[in-house]
Short mmCIF file of C-alpha atoms in Angstrom, two decimals:
data_model
loop_
_atom_site.label_atom_id
_atom_site.label_comp_id
_atom_site.label_asym_id
_atom_site.label_seq_id
_atom_site.Cartn_x
_atom_site.Cartn_y
_atom_site.Cartn_z
CA MET A 1 -11.26 17.48 -14.52
CA ALA A 2 -10.43 17.43 -10.83
CA GLY A 3 -13.12 20.06 -10.21
CA ASN A 4 -15.69 18.02 -12.10
CA PHE A 5 -15.27 15.06 -9.77
CA TRP A 6 -16.86 16.94 -6.86
CA GLN A 7 -19.94 17.68 -8.97
CA SER A 8 -20.12 14.19 -10.43
CA SER A 9 -22.48 11.33 -9.64
CA HIS A 10 -19.36 9.34 -8.70
CA PHE A 11 -18.73 11.67 -5.74
CA GLN A 12 -22.33 12.54 -4.89
CA GLN A 13 -23.87 9.07 -5.14
CA TRP A 14 -21.14 6.44 -5.30
CA ILE A 15 -18.68 7.22 -2.51
CA LEU A 16 -20.29 4.86 -0.04
CA ASP A 17 -20.11 4.56 3.73
CA LYS A 18 -18.32 1.47 5.01
CA GLN A 19 -21.10 0.60 7.47
CA ASP A 20 -23.73 0.86 4.73
CA LEU A 21 -21.63 -1.43 2.56
CA ILE A 22 -21.37 -4.03 5.32
CA ARG A 23 -25.12 -3.80 5.98
CA GLU A 24 -25.96 -4.33 2.29
CA ARG A 25 -23.85 -7.51 2.26
CA GLN A 26 -25.48 -9.12 5.29
CA HIS A 27 -27.54 -11.54 3.23
CA ASP A 28 -24.43 -12.93 1.52
CA LEU A 29 -22.35 -12.79 4.70
CA ALA A 30 -24.93 -15.01 6.42
CA ILE A 31 -23.78 -17.74 3.99
CA LEU A 32 -20.18 -16.74 3.28
CA ALA A 33 -17.42 -15.63 5.64
CA GLU A 34 -16.11 -12.11 4.92
CA GLU A 35 -12.86 -13.54 3.52
CA GLU A 36 -14.76 -15.99 1.30
CA TYR A 37 -16.89 -13.16 -0.04
CA GLN A 38 -13.80 -11.11 -0.85
CA LYS A 39 -12.18 -14.09 -2.59
CA ILE A 40 -15.22 -14.46 -4.85
CA LEU A 41 -15.09 -10.76 -5.77
CA ILE A 42 -11.35 -11.05 -6.43
CA PHE A 43 -12.01 -14.01 -8.73
CA PHE A 44 -14.55 -12.10 -10.82
CA SER A 45 -12.32 -9.01 -10.91
CA ASN A 46 -9.66 -11.32 -12.36
CA PHE A 47 -12.23 -12.67 -14.82
CA ILE A 48 -13.13 -9.14 -15.97
CA GLN A 49 -9.42 -8.29 -16.32
CA SER A 50 -8.77 -11.41 -18.43
CA LEU A 51 -11.84 -10.80 -20.57
CA GLY A 52 -10.85 -7.17 -21.15
CA GLU A 53 -7.27 -8.11 -22.06
CA SER A 54 -8.49 -10.81 -24.46
CA LEU A 55 -10.72 -8.21 -26.13
CA LYS A 56 -7.72 -5.81 -26.35
CA LEU A 57 -9.46 -3.16 -24.22
CA ARG A 58 -7.63 -0.26 -22.58
CA GLN A 59 -7.07 -0.57 -18.83
CA GLN A 60 -9.42 2.40 -18.27
CA VAL A 61 -12.29 0.37 -19.80
CA ILE A 62 -11.44 -2.71 -17.71
CA ALA A 63 -11.25 -0.60 -14.53
CA THR A 64 -14.62 1.03 -15.24
CA ALA A 65 -16.19 -2.38 -15.86
CA THR A 66 -14.78 -3.61 -12.53
CA VAL A 67 -16.20 -0.60 -10.70
CA TYR A 68 -19.64 -1.21 -12.29
CA PHE A 69 -19.44 -4.81 -11.10
CA LYS A 70 -18.53 -3.80 -7.54
CA ARG A 71 -21.18 -1.07 -7.44
CA PHE A 72 -23.87 -3.56 -8.47
CA TYR A 73 -23.00 -5.98 -5.68
CA ALA A 74 -22.63 -3.13 -3.21
CA ARG A 75 -26.41 -2.78 -3.53
CA ASN A 76 -27.42 -6.37 -4.39
CA SER A 77 -26.86 -9.91 -3.21
CA LEU A 78 -24.76 -12.28 -5.29
CA LYS A 79 -27.96 -14.28 -5.82
CA CYS A 80 -29.63 -11.44 -7.77
CA VAL A 81 -27.57 -12.00 -10.94
CA ASP A 82 -24.96 -14.65 -11.67
CA PRO A 83 -21.59 -12.82 -11.53
CA LEU A 84 -20.50 -14.85 -14.56
CA LEU A 85 -23.26 -13.11 -16.53
CA LEU A 86 -22.73 -9.68 -14.97
CA SER A 87 -18.98 -9.66 -15.74
CA PRO A 88 -19.26 -9.50 -19.57
CA THR A 89 -22.26 -7.20 -19.19
CA CYS A 90 -20.07 -4.71 -17.29
CA ILE A 91 -17.37 -5.00 -19.97
CA PHE A 92 -19.93 -4.42 -22.73
CA LEU A 93 -21.36 -1.31 -21.05
CA ALA A 94 -17.96 0.12 -20.05
CA SER A 95 -16.63 -0.22 -23.60
CA LYS A 96 -19.43 2.07 -24.79
CA VAL A 97 -19.20 4.57 -21.94
CA GLU A 98 -15.41 4.86 -22.27
CA GLU A 99 -15.85 5.35 -26.05
CA PHE A 100 -13.79 2.32 -26.93
CA GLY A 101 -16.49 1.30 -29.39
CA VAL A 102 -19.17 -1.36 -29.26
CA ILE A 103 -17.83 -4.91 -29.05
CA SER A 104 -19.60 -7.18 -31.54
CA ASN A 105 -22.12 -9.56 -29.99
CA ASN A 106 -20.46 -12.71 -31.35
CA ARG A 107 -16.97 -11.60 -30.37
CA LEU A 108 -18.01 -10.92 -26.79
CA VAL A 109 -19.69 -14.30 -26.31
CA GLN A 110 -16.96 -16.22 -28.16
CA THR A 111 -14.26 -14.55 -26.04
CA CYS A 112 -16.16 -15.45 -22.86
CA GLN A 113 -16.40 -19.04 -24.05
CA ALA A 114 -12.69 -19.13 -24.86
CA ILE A 115 -11.43 -17.74 -21.55
CA VAL A 116 -13.78 -19.91 -19.47
CA LYS A 117 -12.46 -22.95 -21.36
CA ASN A 118 -8.79 -21.96 -21.53
CA LYS A 119 -8.12 -19.82 -18.44
CA PHE A 120 -10.84 -20.60 -15.89
CA SER A 121 -11.55 -24.29 -16.45
CA TYR A 122 -10.40 -24.85 -12.84
CA ALA A 123 -13.52 -22.94 -11.74
CA TYR A 124 -16.05 -24.07 -14.36
CA ALA A 125 -16.34 -27.60 -15.69
CA GLN A 126 -19.05 -26.52 -18.15
CA GLU A 127 -18.69 -24.02 -20.98
CA PHE A 128 -19.80 -20.37 -20.67
CA PRO A 129 -23.60 -20.80 -20.49
CA TYR A 130 -24.90 -17.41 -21.65
CA ARG A 131 -25.78 -15.89 -25.01
CA PHE A 132 -25.82 -12.27 -26.07
CA ALA A 133 -29.58 -11.91 -25.56
CA GLN A 134 -29.05 -12.57 -21.85
CA ILE A 135 -26.13 -10.09 -21.68
CA SER A 136 -28.29 -7.46 -23.40
CA GLU A 137 -31.15 -8.07 -20.96
CA CYS A 138 -28.73 -7.92 -18.02
CA GLU A 139 -27.40 -4.59 -19.28
CA PHE A 140 -30.78 -2.92 -18.66
CA TYR A 141 -30.84 -4.31 -15.13
CA LEU A 142 -27.28 -3.07 -14.56
CA LEU A 143 -28.14 0.42 -15.85
CA GLU A 144 -31.14 0.58 -13.53
CA ASN A 145 -29.07 -0.46 -10.51
CA LEU A 146 -26.32 2.04 -11.33
CA ASP A 147 -29.04 4.69 -11.52
CA CYS A 148 -27.52 5.54 -14.93
CA CYS A 149 -24.43 6.93 -13.13
CA LEU A 150 -21.94 5.78 -15.73
CA ILE A 151 -19.01 8.21 -15.56
CA VAL A 152 -16.32 6.71 -13.31
CA TYR A 153 -13.25 8.68 -12.24
CA GLN A 154 -10.21 6.43 -11.98
CA PRO A 155 -6.92 6.95 -10.07
CA TYR A 156 -4.79 6.69 -13.24
CA ARG A 157 -4.94 10.34 -14.27
CA PRO A 158 -4.32 11.71 -10.73
CA LEU A 159 -1.38 9.30 -10.52
CA LEU A 160 0.15 10.72 -13.72
CA LEU A 161 -0.35 14.27 -12.43
CA LEU A 162 1.31 13.40 -9.11
CA LEU A 163 4.34 11.93 -10.86
CA GLN A 164 4.50 15.02 -13.06
CA ASP A 165 4.53 17.18 -9.92
CA ILE A 166 7.41 15.15 -8.46
CA GLY A 167 9.23 16.24 -11.60
CA GLN A 168 11.56 13.30 -12.06
CA GLU A 169 11.79 10.57 -14.66
CA GLU A 170 10.24 7.89 -12.50
CA GLN A 171 9.17 5.17 -14.94
CA GLN A 172 9.85 2.41 -12.42
CA LEU A 173 7.82 4.21 -9.76
CA LEU A 174 4.98 4.92 -12.20
CA GLY A 175 4.91 1.32 -13.40
CA LEU A 176 4.70 -0.12 -9.89
CA ALA A 177 2.16 2.45 -8.65
CA TRP A 178 0.04 1.80 -11.75
CA ARG A 179 0.03 -1.94 -11.04
CA ILE A 180 -0.95 -1.27 -7.42
CA VAL A 181 -3.87 0.85 -8.67
CA ASN A 182 -4.91 -2.17 -10.77
CA ASP A 183 -4.63 -4.36 -7.67
CA SER A 184 -6.72 -1.91 -5.65
CA LEU A 185 -9.70 -2.79 -7.88
CA ARG A 186 -9.78 -6.14 -6.03
CA THR A 187 -10.61 -4.27 -2.80
CA ASP A 188 -13.49 -2.01 -1.73
CA VAL A 189 -11.50 1.23 -1.98
CA CYS A 190 -13.08 2.24 -5.32
CA LEU A 191 -16.44 2.25 -3.50
CA LEU A 192 -15.28 4.13 -0.41
CA TYR A 193 -12.69 6.77 -1.40
CA PRO A 194 -12.08 9.42 -4.09
CA PRO A 195 -9.69 8.33 -6.85
CA TYR A 196 -7.04 10.97 -6.09
CA LEU A 197 -6.62 9.56 -2.56
CA ILE A 198 -6.31 6.04 -3.99
CA ALA A 199 -3.60 7.34 -6.35
CA ILE A 200 -1.67 8.90 -3.44
CA SER A 201 -1.91 5.70 -1.40
CA CYS A 202 -0.70 3.53 -4.30
CA LEU A 203 2.17 5.94 -4.95
CA GLN A 204 3.12 5.87 -1.28
CA ILE A 205 3.15 2.05 -1.21
CA ALA A 206 5.27 2.01 -4.39
CA CYS A 207 7.77 4.39 -2.74
CA VAL A 208 8.08 2.08 0.26
CA VAL A 209 8.61 -0.98 -1.97
CA LEU A 210 11.22 0.81 -4.10
CA GLN A 211 12.79 2.53 -1.06
CA LYS A 212 12.31 5.99 -2.53
CA ASP A 213 12.28 8.75 0.09
CA LEU A 214 9.60 11.27 -0.92
CA LYS A 215 8.39 12.02 2.62
CA GLY A 216 8.99 15.75 2.18
CA TRP A 217 6.95 15.83 -1.01
CA PHE A 218 4.09 13.83 0.53
CA ALA A 219 4.09 16.15 3.58
CA GLU A 220 3.34 19.12 1.32
CA LEU A 221 0.15 17.53 -0.07
CA ASN A 222 -3.00 19.07 1.38
CA VAL A 223 -4.98 15.84 1.80
CA ASP A 224 -6.48 13.71 4.56
CA PHE A 225 -3.63 11.31 5.25
CA GLU A 226 -5.74 9.32 7.69
CA LYS A 227 -7.86 8.25 4.73
CA VAL A 228 -4.75 7.59 2.64
CA GLN A 229 -3.55 5.23 5.38
CA GLU A 230 -6.98 3.54 5.48
CA ILE A 231 -6.70 2.86 1.74
CA SER A 232 -3.17 1.52 2.23
CA ARG A 233 -4.45 -0.90 4.87
CA TYR A 234 -7.05 -2.27 2.43
CA ILE A 235 -4.41 -2.81 -0.25
CA ILE A 236 -1.85 -4.34 2.13
CA ALA A 237 -4.58 -6.66 3.48
CA LEU A 238 -5.19 -7.78 -0.11
CA PHE A 239 -1.49 -8.57 -0.54
CA GLU A 240 -1.53 -10.53 2.72
CA LEU A 241 -4.61 -12.47 1.58
CA TRP A 242 -2.93 -13.33 -1.73
CA LYS A 243 -0.02 -14.95 0.10
CA SER A 244 -2.25 -17.74 1.40
CA TYR A 245 -5.00 -17.76 -1.24
CA ASN A 246 -4.66 -20.45 -3.90
CA GLU A 247 -7.49 -19.50 -6.25
CA LYS A 248 -7.21 -22.64 -8.39
CA ASP A 249 -7.66 -24.89 -5.35
CA GLU A 250 -10.30 -22.89 -3.52
CA ILE A 251 -12.58 -21.10 -5.96
CA LYS A 252 -14.71 -24.04 -7.12
CA THR A 253 -15.78 -24.76 -3.55
CA LEU A 254 -16.51 -21.07 -2.97
CA LEU A 255 -18.57 -20.79 -6.16
CA ASN A 256 -20.60 -23.83 -5.10
CA LYS A 257 -21.22 -22.22 -1.71
CA MET A 258 -22.08 -18.80 -3.18
CA PRO A 259 -25.76 -17.71 -3.10
CA LYS A 260 -27.19 -18.25 -6.59
CA PRO A 261 -30.12 -16.95 -8.60
CA LYS A 262 -33.10 -19.31 -8.61
CA VAL A 263 -33.00 -19.31 -12.39
CA GLN A 264 -29.41 -19.37 -13.62
CA GLN A 265 -30.03 -19.55 -17.34
CA PRO A 266 -33.25 -18.07 -18.75
CA ARG A 267 -34.42 -19.97 -21.79
#
């Protein structure tokens, strides 16, 4: 599988250049500060995670949906499609691509309604405004913007292989590194770096947190450690942002400020 990544559309089309990413966001960054923009993306990553968990999806499906979401807005302004509509659309598409099975139309919409009401009422005073017809229509738009590049390589498998190579029973290390991989989905690293480098970075951060000395083992890896450190900086910056970011207090103001589609809810 590792060999396939280098021939995949993920590597050939969807490892983006940081400067290109910044340039594509200029329209939104004329309205939002960089930190505000990141907070909005974090919020919708959290929304996708909650929706996926409520639907009992595997983490692989949730991660793929999050990557679809981030890829779409890497090439489009937030005003192109309401992120609240794109989020369940990404979940719906990822569940099929990852062979989880098709989620029933009613269940998807009802779950969106329930989590908006029960978990995200601090962000939305109104109920979830979309119906399945709009999600289905949005799916075609999403597919077009992804250029039908639907196979996403995630850091989870490389992480398991790395732990296997260490050759110790490291459940605590695996658990923490796995959670850091989940956290990394709130950053841009899935758009900028190969998944095996993300796995190494998350493992390295977990070792520091748990005070596990694997410097000798890391030194033997034949990888670009400058890029590993770049990934670590993104993830540590996220942790620093979380220390001062109170989503419940801030997100409503940010969503009101966010560029919006001219027509939010097609009839």
